[in-house]
XYZ file of C-alpha atoms in Angstrom:
567
model
C 65.710 191.392 86.877
C 68.847 189.494 86.373
C 70.563 191.316 89.507
C 67.132 190.474 91.678
C 67.477 186.659 90.555
C 71.029 186.181 91.136
C 70.277 187.711 94.934
C 67.215 185.323 95.334
C 69.939 182.633 94.401
C 72.560 183.629 96.800
C 69.907 183.915 99.534
C 68.741 180.504 99.080
C 71.883 179.332 99.141
C 72.835 181.271 102.461
C 69.335 179.888 103.741
C 70.726 176.100 102.959
C 73.961 176.866 104.851
C 72.162 178.396 107.774
C 69.830 175.659 108.009
C 72.439 173.115 107.815
C 74.446 174.304 110.705
C 71.407 174.919 112.869
C 70.208 171.321 112.440
C 74.005 169.989 112.431
C 74.419 171.678 115.858
C 71.092 171.404 116.979
C 70.929 167.363 116.316
C 74.401 167.077 118.022
C 72.865 168.522 121.419
C 70.065 166.425 121.143
C 72.464 163.391 120.883
C 74.263 164.313 123.671
C 71.080 164.871 126.104
C 68.809 162.210 124.423
C 71.751 159.677 123.669
C 72.963 158.702 127.463
C 69.095 157.879 127.922
C 68.367 155.912 125.167
C 71.757 154.038 124.861
C 71.791 153.326 128.553
C 68.152 151.777 127.870
C 69.022 149.629 124.929
C 72.283 148.423 126.647
C 71.039 147.404 130.128
C 68.121 145.938 128.632
C 69.772 143.610 126.104
C 72.552 142.778 128.412
C 69.996 141.872 131.195
C 68.062 139.644 128.672
C 71.315 138.014 127.848
C 72.306 137.365 131.041
C 69.090 136.348 132.614
C 68.007 134.167 129.989
C 71.711 132.695 129.451
C 71.187 129.333 131.935
C 67.960 128.779 129.856
C 69.534 129.276 126.625
C 72.353 126.939 127.605
C 69.851 124.279 129.500
C 67.562 124.616 126.394
C 70.196 123.954 123.484
C 71.898 121.330 125.381
C 68.426 119.371 125.738
C 67.792 119.781 122.297
C 71.264 118.438 121.139
C 70.371 115.262 123.197
C 66.953 114.888 122.140
C 67.093 115.348 118.344
C 66.971 112.514 115.862
C 68.602 114.264 113.244
C 72.076 113.980 114.460
C 73.933 110.651 115.483
C 75.909 109.864 118.534
C 79.505 111.465 117.219
C 78.123 114.765 116.208
C 76.066 115.224 118.900
C 78.837 114.618 121.242
C 81.245 116.970 119.267
C 78.755 119.648 119.045
C 78.132 119.364 123.015
C 82.032 119.671 123.071
C 81.718 122.901 120.976
C 79.032 124.360 122.764
C 80.861 125.982 125.656
C 83.430 127.854 123.135
C 80.235 128.947 121.058
C 78.324 130.254 123.886
C 81.528 131.780 125.191
C 81.709 133.963 121.724
C 77.897 134.675 122.000
C 78.018 136.162 125.188
C 81.331 138.306 124.308
C 80.112 139.449 121.124
C 76.157 140.091 121.865
C 76.996 141.906 124.889
C 79.847 143.985 122.819
C 77.212 144.597 120.212
C 74.743 145.732 122.637
C 77.157 148.311 123.704
C 77.892 149.428 119.921
C 74.505 149.760 118.853
C 73.412 151.508 121.882
C 75.817 154.134 121.677
C 75.228 154.471 117.751
C 71.530 154.332 118.223
C 71.076 156.784 121.139
C 73.465 159.594 119.796
C 73.052 159.333 116.160
C 69.213 158.800 115.607
C 68.445 162.180 117.003
C 71.028 163.712 115.169
C 69.836 162.298 112.001
C 66.240 163.316 113.052
C 67.207 167.049 112.675
C 67.995 166.505 109.218
C 64.991 164.638 108.225
C 62.658 167.654 109.399
C 63.643 169.463 106.113
C 61.354 166.957 104.419
C 58.195 168.955 105.572
C 56.683 171.607 103.484
C 56.331 174.377 106.063
C 58.933 176.395 107.543
C 57.081 175.952 111.118
C 56.653 172.525 110.545
C 60.233 172.191 109.833
C 61.378 173.903 112.909
C 59.321 172.268 115.488
C 59.913 168.938 113.909
C 63.862 169.456 113.976
C 63.634 170.165 117.742
C 61.086 167.668 118.508
C 61.913 164.701 116.169
C 64.317 162.115 117.592
C 63.999 163.223 121.610
C 60.852 160.944 123.161
C 60.693 158.787 119.762
C 64.416 157.624 120.361
C 63.720 156.502 123.701
C 60.466 154.601 122.932
C 62.547 153.178 119.946
C 65.159 152.125 122.504
C 62.717 150.305 124.628
C 60.818 148.871 121.432
C 64.605 147.430 120.540
C 64.951 145.936 123.786
C 61.211 144.206 123.778
C 62.101 142.827 120.111
C 65.403 141.304 121.323
C 63.613 139.669 124.264
C 61.121 137.995 121.861
C 63.929 137.023 119.874
C 65.679 135.171 122.638
C 62.455 134.199 125.016
C 60.068 133.335 122.073
C 61.705 132.571 118.694
C 64.708 130.566 119.782
C 62.983 128.064 121.810
C 60.240 127.647 118.938
C 63.455 127.115 116.596
C 64.629 124.425 119.105
C 61.296 122.483 119.326
C 61.250 122.276 115.429
C 64.533 120.605 115.407
C 63.572 118.419 118.144
C 60.518 117.566 116.643
C 61.940 117.123 112.823
C 60.058 113.992 111.290
C 62.154 110.562 111.268
C 62.164 110.918 107.224
C 64.551 113.620 107.143
C 68.169 112.281 106.585
C 69.960 111.718 109.623
C 73.283 113.903 109.776
C 76.723 111.756 110.763
C 80.060 112.659 111.706
C 82.925 110.365 111.412
C 84.934 110.552 114.333
C 88.226 110.736 111.743
C 86.934 114.287 110.445
C 86.758 115.800 113.961
C 90.442 116.872 114.512
C 90.338 117.838 110.582
C 87.206 120.265 111.579
C 89.007 121.638 114.926
C 92.481 122.409 112.839
C 90.505 123.951 109.944
C 88.344 126.392 112.034
C 91.629 127.422 113.868
C 93.612 127.810 110.462
C 90.437 129.884 109.112
C 90.654 132.340 112.451
C 94.618 132.578 111.854
C 94.475 133.621 108.109
C 91.044 135.087 107.476
C 91.114 137.676 110.145
C 94.143 139.173 109.548
C 94.137 138.996 105.751
C 90.620 140.392 105.831
C 92.087 143.247 107.997
C 94.636 143.944 105.823
C 92.365 144.128 102.619
C 89.794 146.305 104.456
C 92.221 149.052 105.673
C 94.385 148.877 102.422
C 91.067 149.714 100.388
C 89.072 152.212 103.141
C 91.153 155.224 101.640
C 89.735 154.255 98.423
C 86.391 153.864 99.719
C 86.610 156.883 101.590
C 87.660 159.410 98.619
C 85.504 157.638 96.064
C 82.523 158.348 98.210
C 83.316 161.699 98.874
C 83.955 162.250 95.042
C 80.575 160.474 94.535
C 78.470 162.796 96.711
C 80.696 165.896 95.709
C 79.784 165.438 92.223
C 76.053 164.886 92.911
C 75.995 167.930 95.016
C 77.748 170.036 92.027
C 75.540 168.678 89.102
C 72.163 168.308 91.725
C 71.725 164.742 91.216
C 70.727 161.582 93.315
C 70.042 163.176 97.084
C 70.693 166.601 95.847
C 68.294 167.037 93.329
C 65.579 168.422 95.511
C 66.410 171.517 98.064
C 64.762 169.798 100.920
C 67.298 166.646 100.967
C 70.624 168.850 100.386
C 71.139 169.232 104.228
C 70.511 165.641 104.900
C 72.876 164.754 101.604
C 75.377 167.116 103.754
C 75.105 165.196 106.906
C 76.215 162.169 104.745
C 79.108 163.758 103.128
C 80.350 164.754 107.256
C 79.523 161.345 108.435
C 81.097 159.030 105.598
C 84.339 158.656 107.433
C 82.272 156.978 110.207
C 80.436 154.894 107.523
C 83.918 153.681 105.900
C 85.227 152.645 109.696
C 82.274 150.896 110.329
C 82.534 148.834 106.929
C 85.958 148.337 108.160
C 84.481 146.803 111.328
C 82.251 144.794 110.067
C 84.606 143.114 107.773
C 86.592 142.145 110.343
C 83.691 140.994 112.564
C 82.448 138.922 109.912
C 86.044 137.310 108.914
C 85.528 135.474 112.757
C 82.651 133.710 111.274
C 83.901 133.238 107.536
C 86.855 131.679 109.133
C 84.834 129.384 111.644
C 82.748 128.087 108.619
C 85.798 125.877 107.562
C 85.198 123.569 109.961
C 81.734 123.153 108.200
C 83.134 122.556 104.610
C 85.367 119.724 106.213
C 82.394 118.348 107.579
C 80.073 118.792 104.555
C 82.996 117.440 101.763
C 84.550 114.781 104.144
C 87.944 116.339 103.122
C 90.321 118.170 105.052
C 92.172 119.415 101.932
C 88.758 121.371 100.763
C 88.332 122.940 103.849
C 91.798 124.329 103.862
C 91.028 125.362 100.017
C 87.973 127.011 101.112
C 89.736 129.243 103.949
C 92.417 130.396 100.953
C 89.507 130.655 98.603
C 87.311 133.207 100.793
C 90.370 135.591 100.688
C 90.378 135.826 97.113
C 86.464 136.261 97.201
C 86.588 139.216 99.643
C 89.215 140.767 97.449
C 87.015 140.085 94.377
C 84.137 141.481 96.111
C 85.560 144.720 97.389
C 87.014 145.323 94.172
C 83.786 145.187 92.133
C 82.135 147.513 94.793
C 84.603 150.073 94.853
C 85.236 149.933 90.865
C 88.841 148.887 90.887
C 90.439 146.329 88.764
C 88.294 143.103 88.068
C 88.725 139.812 89.812
C 91.962 139.161 92.153
C 95.272 138.391 91.745
C 95.220 135.777 95.086
C 94.434 132.350 94.549
C 91.029 130.770 94.569
C 91.270 126.971 94.844
C 87.724 125.132 94.379
C 86.545 123.954 97.650
C 83.317 122.287 96.322
C 83.425 118.763 94.741
C 80.010 120.495 92.583
C 78.443 123.675 92.440
C 75.374 123.741 94.989
C 72.068 124.428 93.843
C 69.534 126.061 95.661
C 66.231 124.945 95.088
C 62.968 127.254 94.516
C 61.001 124.857 97.147
C 63.480 125.755 99.685
C 61.714 125.583 103.356
C 61.892 129.226 104.663
C 63.754 129.187 107.788
C 63.748 126.416 110.558
C 65.146 123.632 109.183
C 65.739 124.529 105.474
C 65.345 121.191 103.871
C 65.348 120.378 100.290
C 64.193 116.806 99.206
C 64.346 115.644 102.653
C 68.058 116.849 102.923
C 69.484 119.714 104.794
C 70.475 122.177 101.897
C 74.030 123.572 102.367
C 74.502 126.996 103.476
C 76.145 129.068 101.003
C 79.591 130.403 101.990
C 80.101 133.820 100.152
C 82.371 136.636 101.065
C 81.045 138.990 103.465
C 80.257 142.188 102.545
C 82.047 145.514 103.848
C 78.894 147.027 103.668
C 80.214 149.520 100.944
C 77.115 151.922 100.093
C 76.787 151.681 96.075
C 79.123 154.345 94.625
C 77.038 154.359 91.129
C 74.736 157.468 90.598
C 71.747 157.314 93.178
C 68.427 157.996 92.645
C 66.345 160.722 93.396
C 63.682 160.972 96.254
C 60.945 161.012 93.795
C 62.128 157.893 92.169
C 62.674 156.094 95.486
C 59.064 156.530 96.185
C 58.023 154.542 93.670
C 59.296 151.162 95.692
C 57.197 149.259 98.082
C 58.948 149.791 101.425
C 59.394 147.015 103.822
C 57.307 149.057 106.636
C 54.392 148.836 104.349
C 54.275 145.388 103.911
C 54.190 144.862 107.699
C 51.691 147.444 108.044
C 49.724 145.618 105.199
C 50.108 142.316 106.493
C 48.591 143.466 109.854
C 45.835 145.294 108.447
C 44.745 142.422 106.545
C 44.916 140.044 109.542
C 43.102 142.409 111.579
C 40.508 142.786 109.095
C 40.237 138.740 108.473
C 39.949 137.998 112.206
C 37.201 140.331 112.558
C 35.312 138.601 109.784
C 35.874 135.092 111.479
C 35.001 136.596 114.826
C 31.684 138.019 113.378
C 30.912 134.574 111.655
C 32.050 132.749 115.272
C 34.762 130.853 113.406
C 37.144 132.170 116.152
C 36.138 133.102 119.647
C 37.561 135.664 121.908
C 38.841 132.660 124.514
C 41.044 131.417 121.295
C 42.696 135.452 121.589
C 42.777 135.096 125.020
C 44.700 131.920 124.929
C 47.164 133.294 122.516
C 47.859 136.168 125.048
C 48.659 133.365 128.021
C 50.847 130.998 125.740
C 54.069 130.477 125.961
C 54.817 129.473 122.578
C 52.617 129.773 119.565
C 51.899 125.812 119.349
C 49.738 126.461 122.654
C 47.438 128.505 120.401
C 47.961 127.539 116.868
C 44.495 128.626 115.754
C 45.335 132.431 116.499
C 49.219 132.424 115.985
C 49.614 130.460 112.774
C 45.689 129.825 111.405
C 44.769 133.753 111.343
C 47.683 135.123 109.591
C 47.718 131.920 107.009
C 43.949 132.622 106.452
C 44.804 136.368 105.879
C 47.759 135.176 103.348
C 45.968 132.941 101.404
C 42.922 135.637 101.115
C 45.870 137.701 99.610
C 47.268 135.089 97.291
C 43.665 134.427 95.873
C 42.877 138.069 95.478
C 45.781 138.364 93.517
C 45.353 135.427 91.308
C 41.846 136.738 90.603
C 43.042 140.191 89.938
C 45.565 138.687 87.405
C 48.608 140.428 89.127
C 52.466 139.593 88.228
C 52.702 139.737 92.252
C 51.114 140.184 95.445
C 48.171 142.610 95.445
C 48.039 144.066 98.919
C 45.248 146.298 100.335
C 44.889 149.671 99.004
C 45.749 148.235 95.776
C 49.436 147.910 96.494
C 51.152 145.707 94.337
C 54.302 144.075 95.224
C 56.483 142.517 91.866
C 60.244 141.681 91.257
C 60.617 145.285 90.008
C 59.600 147.211 93.074
C 59.789 145.057 95.858
C 61.916 146.179 98.860
C 65.443 145.547 98.554
C 65.447 143.518 101.913
C 67.515 140.486 102.867
C 64.497 139.463 104.856
C 62.195 139.586 102.027
C 64.878 137.819 99.566
C 64.090 134.454 101.774
C 60.242 134.656 101.218
C 59.378 136.510 98.247
C 60.260 133.811 95.635
C 58.625 130.872 97.286
C 55.586 132.853 97.981
C 55.448 133.130 94.269
C 55.922 129.523 93.450
C 53.058 128.852 95.867
C 51.037 131.334 94.171
C 51.587 129.568 90.809
C 50.856 126.280 92.207
C 47.406 127.329 93.830
C 46.397 129.134 90.331
C 47.569 126.138 88.269
C 45.329 123.903 90.435
C 42.450 125.736 89.580
C 40.497 125.298 92.716
C 36.731 124.982 92.612
C 34.663 126.921 95.140
C 34.384 124.234 97.562
C 37.891 123.176 97.173
C 38.857 126.788 98.197
C 36.805 126.570 100.977
C 38.483 123.324 102.122
C 41.978 125.076 101.878
C 40.497 127.798 104.032
C 39.489 125.197 106.989
C 42.817 123.678 106.588
C 44.907 126.328 106.660
C 43.084 127.989 109.842
C 42.284 124.866 112.036
C 45.649 122.713 111.067
C 45.194 119.546 112.844
C 42.010 120.381 115.013
C 39.306 118.462 113.055
C 36.709 118.756 115.412
C 36.598 122.497 114.633
C 36.862 122.106 111.074
C 33.878 119.813 111.104
C 31.783 122.316 113.186
C 32.686 125.149 110.673
C 30.086 124.934 107.860
C 31.817 127.141 105.082
C 30.513 124.700 102.292
C 33.896 123.344 101.671
C 34.018 120.185 99.573
C 36.680 117.498 100.360
C 38.260 116.395 96.934
C 37.308 113.046 96.027
C 40.555 112.582 93.985
C 43.166 111.458 96.711
C 45.973 113.210 94.577
C 44.105 116.425 94.413
C 43.340 116.241 98.375
C 47.104 115.722 98.887
C 47.990 118.695 96.466
C 45.624 120.647 98.763
C 47.103 119.379 101.971
C 51.352 120.119 100.759
C 49.986 123.600 99.842
C 48.519 124.359 103.156
C 51.600 122.917 104.833
C 53.891 125.514 102.686
C 51.653 127.932 104.149
C 51.979 127.001 107.452
C 55.746 126.557 107.309
C 56.296 129.788 105.848
C 53.837 131.846 108.560
C 55.695 129.647 111.386
C 59.013 130.645 109.820
C 57.746 134.591 109.800
C 56.249 134.644 113.512
C 59.931 133.888 114.960
C 60.607 137.427 113.607
C 60.625 139.759 116.871
C 59.062 142.774 114.849
C 56.156 140.464 113.693
C 55.668 139.043 117.057
C 54.919 142.662 118.664
C 53.007 143.666 115.629
C 50.641 140.502 115.788
C 50.135 141.454 119.539
C 48.440 144.444 119.043
C 46.566 143.029 116.285
C 45.261 140.184 119.226
C 44.497 143.267 121.568
C 42.317 144.978 118.870
C 40.690 141.764 118.157
C 39.997 141.393 121.594
C 38.681 145.019 122.102
C 36.627 144.706 119.125
C 34.568 141.449 120.038
C 34.228 143.177 123.631
C 32.372 145.983 121.791
C 30.275 143.485 120.147
C 29.407 141.754 123.046
C 28.785 145.288 124.846
C 26.136 146.205 121.885
C 24.397 142.696 122.017
C 23.878 143.157 125.600
C 22.604 147.051 125.115
C 20.311 145.505 122.422
C 19.181 142.936 124.616
C 18.685 145.545 127.399
C 16.722 147.691 124.997
C 14.242 144.949 123.769
C 13.438 143.848 127.250
C 12.696 147.426 127.999
C 10.408 148.111 125.178
C 8.676 144.649 126.045
C 7.931 145.612 129.684
C 7.182 149.061 128.504
C 4.310 147.572 126.291
């Protein structure tokens, strides 16, 4: 019996080794066949978007700098003089980035997809998905990435510039004394000369530590069956991680060097913010020390750093919870300072990793996107049935060049849906956000995603403000009107939803303030290309729904007329 058990164990090991080798070579073959097609689509598409829209980007940017009331004349002149260099950097980095992303995505996505097939239960499904996954899906994915990038360049960037041009006069005027211009230029150049080589040296010296410690961590998990090796189905995927770990290390080093360019240039901003050449130089030196300390923490080396870390701020910058998400980022009417953190080497955590079953408990970012769009579609159908929004509103959004031309659909509908989610979460007593299908997003299980970090806390603050107000039914209906229709008073008056405008001026102002914050959040989210692509599908689904409703109404009318004629 014991020999039979040992034989089964050895057969299991042989099966895993054979499955890994098969998936490895099949994935590489798929990468060689599909990679060139998907990579060329992504490279040609993105580079085409960059070059075709480049004249428009230059014209839009120059026009915005000239027209905005947020900058004084010396600062406008300085920005205009710097624009050629900035656009040159944009062209070089964006084209180089498109090439690298195209090659990496086209080759590695089919390869990794071959290993992802082992997550399926049955052997026939494993084999089928190992062969099929990552072929046509990779090509479609490259087309989607080009479309998202085009949305970002053609829709999101002009909306951002329009917001900058139309920012209210109440915002503080950003000024620049000409005496600081030479200091800004010199510190920016010093930042490039100092930070790029030192970041490169630190990253290259520490890369062997990252390579061998990463291998040690993964091999330890393999032997002890922890983390990704806890479940047999994931062993091939983790094995691929071990083989590809040197590529991860090289990529982290390259990203660290790439980040140093922007970290060095940010020294000019420090000179402008602090009005001090000395503090700008201190920033350049301190960033090297912070990067050294950051990488020491990630790689579990000695604590701190032996490099000097001079203070470059007069006082510590505090980020308010009321930070306006995206756009202008205003705190109390003033531009908030940008946090100057050392860039990461993107070192994956070398701590004990969790098993697949533990990771499943987290809410994924894709779940939030899908849930958000499902909620918009559901609320949109309700509003269509009540004639609150019309098919013509939906068609206007599809034809509009930007969201401001069809604000009821582009901002009002997702705002209305977002409000219903907040109200539902408050009524249920949730400590976070209660989405459809009773999915609850809290501080503990929210996705570890940088995008969500910008929004989650402000959303929680907004939810608490609504809860504290304890809105009456009529006031709640009034808030629904305001977030849906915005400044369209004629449409607001036409919708009789039982709303009640508060007689207390302070309470009315509080409700208006909540609506403005919600509209600002949705406007910021709408700039992201993934959102626009998904929301377009929602609008098309609503148009199809309205047409089906019209067809059924017409069919009912014809049936009624026919029955009357028969009588």
